[in-house]
CSV table of C-alpha atoms and ligand atoms in Angstrom, one decimal:
chain,number,residue,atom,x,y,z
A,1,MET,CA,0.0,0.0,0.0
A,2,ARG,CA,1.0,3.6,-0.3
A,3,VAL,CA,1.3,5.0,3.2
A,4,GLY,CA,1.7,8.8,4.0
A,5,ILE,CA,3.3,9.7,7.3
A,6,LEU,CA,2.2,13.0,8.8
A,7,GLY,CA,4.7,13.6,11.7
A,8,SER,CA,8.0,11.8,11.4
A,9,GLY,CA,9.1,11.8,15.1
A,10,LEU,CA,9.3,8.9,17.5
A,11,MET,CA,6.1,7.2,16.4
A,12,GLY,CA,5.8,8.3,12.8
A,13,GLY,CA,9.5,7.8,12.1
A,14,LYS,CA,9.4,4.2,13.4
A,15,LEU,CA,6.1,3.2,12.0
A,16,GLY,CA,7.0,4.6,8.6
A,17,THR,CA,10.4,2.8,8.6
A,18,LEU,CA,8.9,-0.6,9.6
A,19,LEU,CA,6.0,-0.3,7.1
A,20,ALA,CA,8.5,0.5,4.4
A,21,ARG,CA,10.5,-2.6,5.4
A,22,ALA,CA,7.3,-4.6,5.4
A,23,GLY,CA,6.9,-3.7,1.7
A,24,HIS,CA,4.7,-0.6,1.7
A,25,GLU,CA,5.5,2.6,-0.3
A,26,VAL,CA,6.1,5.2,2.4
A,27,VAL,CA,6.3,9.0,2.2
A,28,PHE,CA,7.7,10.6,5.4
A,29,SER,CA,6.6,14.2,6.0
A,30,TYR,CA,6.3,16.9,8.6
A,31,ALA,CA,9.5,17.3,10.6
A,32,ARG,CA,11.5,20.4,11.4
A,33,SER,CA,14.0,19.6,8.7
A,34,LYS,CA,13.9,18.1,5.3
A,35,GLY,CA,17.2,16.5,6.0
A,36,LYS,CA,15.7,14.4,8.8
A,37,LEU,CA,12.9,13.2,6.4
A,38,GLN,CA,15.5,12.3,3.8
A,39,GLN,CA,17.6,10.4,6.3
A,40,LEU,CA,14.6,8.4,7.5
A,41,ALA,CA,13.8,7.5,3.9
A,42,ARG,CA,17.4,6.4,3.3
A,43,GLU,CA,17.5,4.4,6.5
A,44,ALA,CA,14.3,2.6,5.8
A,45,HIS,CA,16.2,0.7,3.0
A,46,ALA,CA,13.1,0.4,0.9
A,47,SER,CA,10.9,2.3,-1.4
A,48,ALA,CA,10.5,5.2,1.1
A,49,ARG,CA,10.9,8.9,0.3
A,50,ALA,CA,10.6,12.3,1.9
A,51,GLY,CA,7.9,14.7,0.9
A,52,THR,CA,5.6,17.5,2.0
A,53,PRO,CA,2.4,16.7,3.9
A,54,ARG,CA,0.5,17.3,0.7
A,55,GLU,CA,2.6,14.8,-1.2
A,56,ALA,CA,2.3,12.3,1.6
A,57,VAL,CA,-1.5,12.4,1.4
A,58,ARG,CA,-1.8,12.4,-2.3
A,59,ASP,CA,-2.5,8.9,-3.6
A,60,ALA,CA,-2.1,7.4,-0.1
A,61,ASP,CA,-4.1,4.3,0.7
A,62,ALA,CA,-3.6,5.2,4.4
A,63,VAL,CA,-2.3,8.3,6.1
A,64,VAL,CA,-0.6,7.8,9.6
A,65,LEU,CA,-1.1,10.8,11.7
A,66,ALA,CA,1.6,11.1,14.4
A,67,VAL,CA,2.0,14.7,15.7
A,68,HIS,CA,1.7,16.3,19.0
A,69,TRP,CA,-1.9,17.4,19.6
A,70,SER,CA,-0.8,21.1,19.5
A,71,ARG,CA,0.3,20.6,15.9
A,72,LEU,CA,-2.9,19.1,14.6
A,73,ASP,CA,-4.4,22.2,12.9
A,74,GLU,CA,-1.2,23.1,11.3
A,75,VAL,CA,-0.4,19.6,9.8
A,76,LEU,CA,-4.0,19.2,8.6
A,77,GLN,CA,-3.8,22.5,6.9
A,78,GLN,CA,-0.5,21.6,5.2
A,79,ALA,CA,-1.9,18.2,4.2
A,80,GLY,CA,-4.7,19.8,2.1
A,81,ASP,CA,-7.7,17.9,0.9
A,82,LEU,CA,-8.3,14.7,2.9
A,83,SER,CA,-11.6,13.8,1.4
A,84,GLY,CA,-12.2,10.1,1.4
A,85,LYS,CA,-8.7,9.4,2.9
A,86,LEU,CA,-8.1,6.9,5.6
A,87,ILE,CA,-6.4,8.6,8.5
A,88,VAL,CA,-4.9,6.2,11.1
A,89,THR,CA,-4.3,8.3,14.1
A,90,CYS,CA,-2.0,7.5,16.9
A,91,CYS,CA,-2.3,11.0,18.4
A,92,LEU,CA,-3.1,11.5,22.0
A,93,PRO,CA,-4.9,14.7,22.9
A,94,MET,CA,-2.1,15.7,25.4
A,95,ASN,CA,-1.6,19.2,26.9
A,96,ASP,CA,1.5,21.2,26.1
A,97,ASP,CA,3.6,19.8,28.9
A,98,ASN,CA,2.4,16.2,28.3
A,99,THR,CA,1.0,15.9,31.8
A,100,GLY,CA,-2.6,15.1,30.9
A,101,LEU,CA,-5.3,14.6,28.3
A,102,VAL,CA,-7.1,17.8,27.2
A,103,VAL,CA,-10.0,15.8,25.9
A,104,ALA,CA,-11.4,12.8,27.8
A,105,HIS,CA,-14.4,10.9,29.2
A,106,THR,CA,-17.3,12.3,27.1
A,107,THR,CA,-15.3,12.4,23.9
A,108,SER,CA,-11.8,11.6,22.6
A,109,GLY,CA,-9.0,13.0,20.4
A,110,ALA,CA,-10.0,10.6,17.7
A,111,GLU,CA,-13.6,11.8,17.7
A,112,VAL,CA,-12.5,15.5,17.7
A,113,LEU,CA,-10.3,14.7,14.7
A,114,ALA,CA,-13.3,13.1,13.0
A,115,HIS,CA,-15.3,16.4,13.5
A,116,ARG,CA,-12.4,18.5,12.2
A,117,VAL,CA,-12.1,16.4,9.0
A,118,PRO,CA,-15.6,15.0,8.5
A,119,GLN,CA,-14.8,14.0,4.9
A,120,ALA,CA,-12.0,11.6,6.0
A,121,ARG,CA,-12.3,8.1,7.4
A,122,ILE,CA,-10.7,7.9,10.9
A,123,VAL,CA,-9.3,4.9,12.6
A,124,CYS,CA,-7.5,5.2,16.0
A,125,ALA,CA,-4.6,2.8,16.3
A,126,PHE,CA,-1.0,2.5,17.5
A,127,ASN,CA,-1.6,5.0,20.3
A,128,THR,CA,-1.5,2.3,23.1
A,129,VAL,CA,2.0,1.1,22.3
A,130,PRO,CA,5.3,2.9,23.3
A,131,SER,CA,7.3,3.5,20.2
A,132,GLU,CA,10.4,1.9,21.9
A,133,VAL,CA,9.0,-1.6,21.4
A,134,LEU,CA,8.1,-1.4,17.8
A,135,PHE,CA,11.4,-2.5,16.3
A,136,SER,CA,11.8,-5.6,18.4
A,137,ILE,CA,8.2,-6.7,17.9
A,138,PHE,CA,8.7,-6.2,14.1
A,139,GLU,CA,11.9,-8.2,14.1
A,140,ASP,CA,10.4,-11.1,16.1
A,141,ARG,CA,7.0,-11.2,14.2
A,142,LEU,CA,6.1,-14.2,16.3
A,143,GLU,CA,3.8,-16.9,14.8
A,144,THR,CA,1.8,-17.6,17.9
A,145,THR,CA,2.0,-15.2,20.9
A,146,ARG,CA,2.0,-11.9,19.2
A,147,PRO,CA,1.3,-8.9,21.4
A,148,SER,CA,-2.2,-7.4,20.9
A,149,LEU,CA,-2.8,-3.9,19.5
A,150,VAL,CA,-6.3,-2.4,19.8
A,151,TYR,CA,-7.8,-0.2,17.2
A,152,CYS,CA,-11.2,1.4,16.8
A,153,GLY,CA,-13.2,3.3,14.2
A,154,ASP,CA,-16.5,3.6,12.4
A,155,ASP,CA,-15.3,2.9,8.8
A,156,ALA,CA,-15.3,-0.9,8.1
A,157,SER,CA,-12.9,-0.7,5.1
A,158,GLY,CA,-10.5,1.6,6.9
A,159,LYS,CA,-10.4,-0.8,9.8
A,160,LYS,CA,-9.6,-3.7,7.5
A,161,VAL,CA,-6.7,-1.8,6.0
A,162,THR,CA,-5.5,-0.8,9.5
A,163,ALA,CA,-5.7,-4.4,10.7
A,164,GLU,CA,-3.5,-5.4,7.8
A,165,LEU,CA,-0.9,-2.7,8.7
A,166,VAL,CA,-1.0,-3.7,12.4
A,167,ARG,CA,-0.4,-7.4,11.4
A,168,ASP,CA,2.5,-6.4,9.1
A,169,LEU,CA,4.2,-4.8,12.1
A,170,GLY,CA,4.1,-8.0,14.1
A,171,PHE,CA,1.0,-7.4,16.3
A,172,ASP,CA,-2.3,-9.2,16.7
A,173,PRO,CA,-5.0,-6.6,15.7
A,174,VAL,CA,-7.9,-6.4,18.2
A,175,ASP,CA,-11.0,-4.6,16.9
A,176,ALA,CA,-12.2,-2.6,20.0
A,177,GLY,CA,-15.3,-1.4,18.2
A,178,PRO,CA,-16.5,2.1,17.1
A,179,LEU,CA,-14.5,5.3,17.2
A,180,ARG,CA,-16.0,6.3,20.5
A,181,ILE,CA,-14.1,3.5,22.2
A,182,ALA,CA,-11.1,5.8,21.8
A,183,ARG,CA,-12.5,7.5,25.0
A,184,TYR,CA,-11.1,4.4,26.8
A,185,THR,CA,-8.1,3.5,24.7
A,186,GLU,CA,-6.6,7.1,25.0
A,187,PRO,CA,-6.5,7.0,28.8
A,188,PHE,CA,-5.3,3.4,28.6
A,189,ALA,CA,-2.4,4.7,26.5
A,190,LEU,CA,-1.3,6.9,29.4
A,191,LEU,CA,-1.2,3.8,31.6
A,192,MET,CA,1.1,2.2,29.1
A,193,GLY,CA,3.2,5.3,29.0
A,194,GLN,CA,3.4,5.4,32.8
A,195,LEU,CA,4.5,1.8,32.9
A,196,ALA,CA,7.0,2.3,30.1
A,197,TYR,CA,8.7,5.5,31.2
A,198,GLU,CA,8.0,6.2,34.9
A,199,VAL,CA,7.8,2.9,36.8
A,200,GLU,CA,11.2,1.5,37.7
A,201,GLU,CA,11.8,-2.0,36.5
A,202,SER,CA,8.4,-2.0,34.9
A,203,PRO,CA,7.2,-5.1,33.0
A,204,ALA,CA,7.6,-5.2,29.2
A,205,VAL,CA,4.6,-3.2,28.1
A,206,ALA,CA,3.7,-5.0,24.9
A,207,TYR,CA,0.5,-6.8,26.1
A,208,ARG,CA,-1.6,-9.7,25.0
A,209,PHE,CA,-5.4,-10.0,25.5
A,210,GLU,CA,-6.9,-13.4,26.1
A,211,ARG,CA,-10.6,-14.1,25.8
A,212,PHE,CA,-12.1,-13.9,29.3
A,213,SER,CA,-14.0,-17.1,28.5
A,214,GLU,CA,-10.7,-18.9,28.0
A,215,ILE,CA,-9.4,-18.0,31.5
A,216,GLY,CA,-10.4,-20.6,34.0
B,1,LIG,N1,6.2,8.3,21.3
B,1,LIG,C1,5.4,7.3,21.7
B,1,LIG,O1,5.8,6.3,22.3
B,1,LIG,C2,3.9,7.5,21.6
B,1,LIG,C3,3.0,6.5,22.0
B,1,LIG,C4,1.6,6.6,21.8
B,1,LIG,C5,1.1,7.7,21.2
B,1,LIG,N2,2.0,8.7,20.8
B,1,LIG,C6,1.4,9.9,20.2
B,1,LIG,O2,1.9,10.0,18.9
B,1,LIG,C7,2.0,11.4,18.5
B,1,LIG,C8,3.4,11.7,18.0
B,1,LIG,O3,4.2,11.4,19.2
B,1,LIG,P1,5.8,11.4,19.0
B,1,LIG,O4,6.3,10.8,20.3
B,1,LIG,O5,6.2,10.7,17.7
B,1,LIG,O6,6.2,12.9,18.9
B,1,LIG,P2,7.5,13.6,18.3
B,1,LIG,O7,8.6,12.6,18.4
B,1,LIG,O8,7.6,14.9,18.9
B,1,LIG,O9,7.1,13.7,16.8
B,1,LIG,C9,6.3,14.7,16.3
B,1,LIG,C10,6.8,15.1,14.8
B,1,LIG,O10,6.2,16.4,14.5
B,1,LIG,C11,7.3,17.2,14.1
B,1,LIG,N3,7.1,18.6,14.4
B,1,LIG,C12,6.9,19.2,15.6
B,1,LIG,N4,6.8,20.5,15.5
B,1,LIG,C13,6.9,20.8,14.2
B,1,LIG,C14,6.9,22.0,13.5
B,1,LIG,N5,6.8,23.2,14.1
B,1,LIG,N6,7.1,21.9,12.1
B,1,LIG,C15,7.3,20.7,11.5
B,1,LIG,N7,7.3,19.5,12.2
B,1,LIG,C16,7.1,19.6,13.5
B,1,LIG,C17,8.5,16.7,14.8
B,1,LIG,O11,9.7,17.1,14.1
B,1,LIG,P3,11.2,16.7,14.5
B,1,LIG,O12,11.3,15.3,14.0
B,1,LIG,O13,12.0,17.6,13.7
B,1,LIG,O14,11.2,16.8,15.9
B,1,LIG,C18,8.3,15.2,14.7
B,1,LIG,O15,8.7,14.7,13.4
B,1,LIG,C19,1.6,12.2,19.7
B,1,LIG,O16,0.2,12.6,19.6
B,1,LIG,C20,1.7,11.2,20.9
B,1,LIG,O17,0.8,11.5,21.9
B,1,LIG,C21,3.3,8.6,21.0
């Protein structure tokens, strides 16, 4: 698939690199320097290239949105027409000093995004995994006990594409339901972040869900 990356930092840079290595055609965009985007494209060792947000979106089968919440309006404006596009968002609606969610409980960042670009198809994914684990999970791509990765959205075809990308990265995709479920996955992502970065000797935070009925 053609995948456009909007925001090529910790998440976008890694997701784009691994999706390129999995065989997708990736365009990295939106960083503070063009040199960084070109370096990412070179290091992906595949058919990846650097471009503008508009170029990343043009002809993309999926657009991965990975910017800080404060950059949302700017990147959307630079991306241009998103009509009919699948936007897979891993953005968390964090405040400026990353201490809390600015949107929670009765709505979610993913739903706010869906209101901002009503002509796009939004799926919320990748936000519950710390970027640090992405490379090792991709390199292992286990046959049986893959870590789970939850995603949610209202667009069936967009979710199918997202599940394929999630699988290509080495995870077991778990459909958590409609986009409003992001009200629960976004705070869950903070728990994952807390475990990953703030709890000493925390457990590995790639997780696997088992069906409740299979337990005991
Ligand atoms: N990191 C994680 O583990 C993680 C996990 C779950 C969810 N998320 C969510 O994913 C999203 C991205 O997080 P991240 O950690 O990848 O953030 P990040 O490393 O800061 O990446 C953001 C990207 O936006 C670019 N950018 C920022 N300001 C810009 C400007 N003025 N002009 C042009 N480009 C600019 C940055 O450029 P530079 O590359 O030049 O800095 C970078 O490429 C956030 O919403 C976050 O909450 C992250």
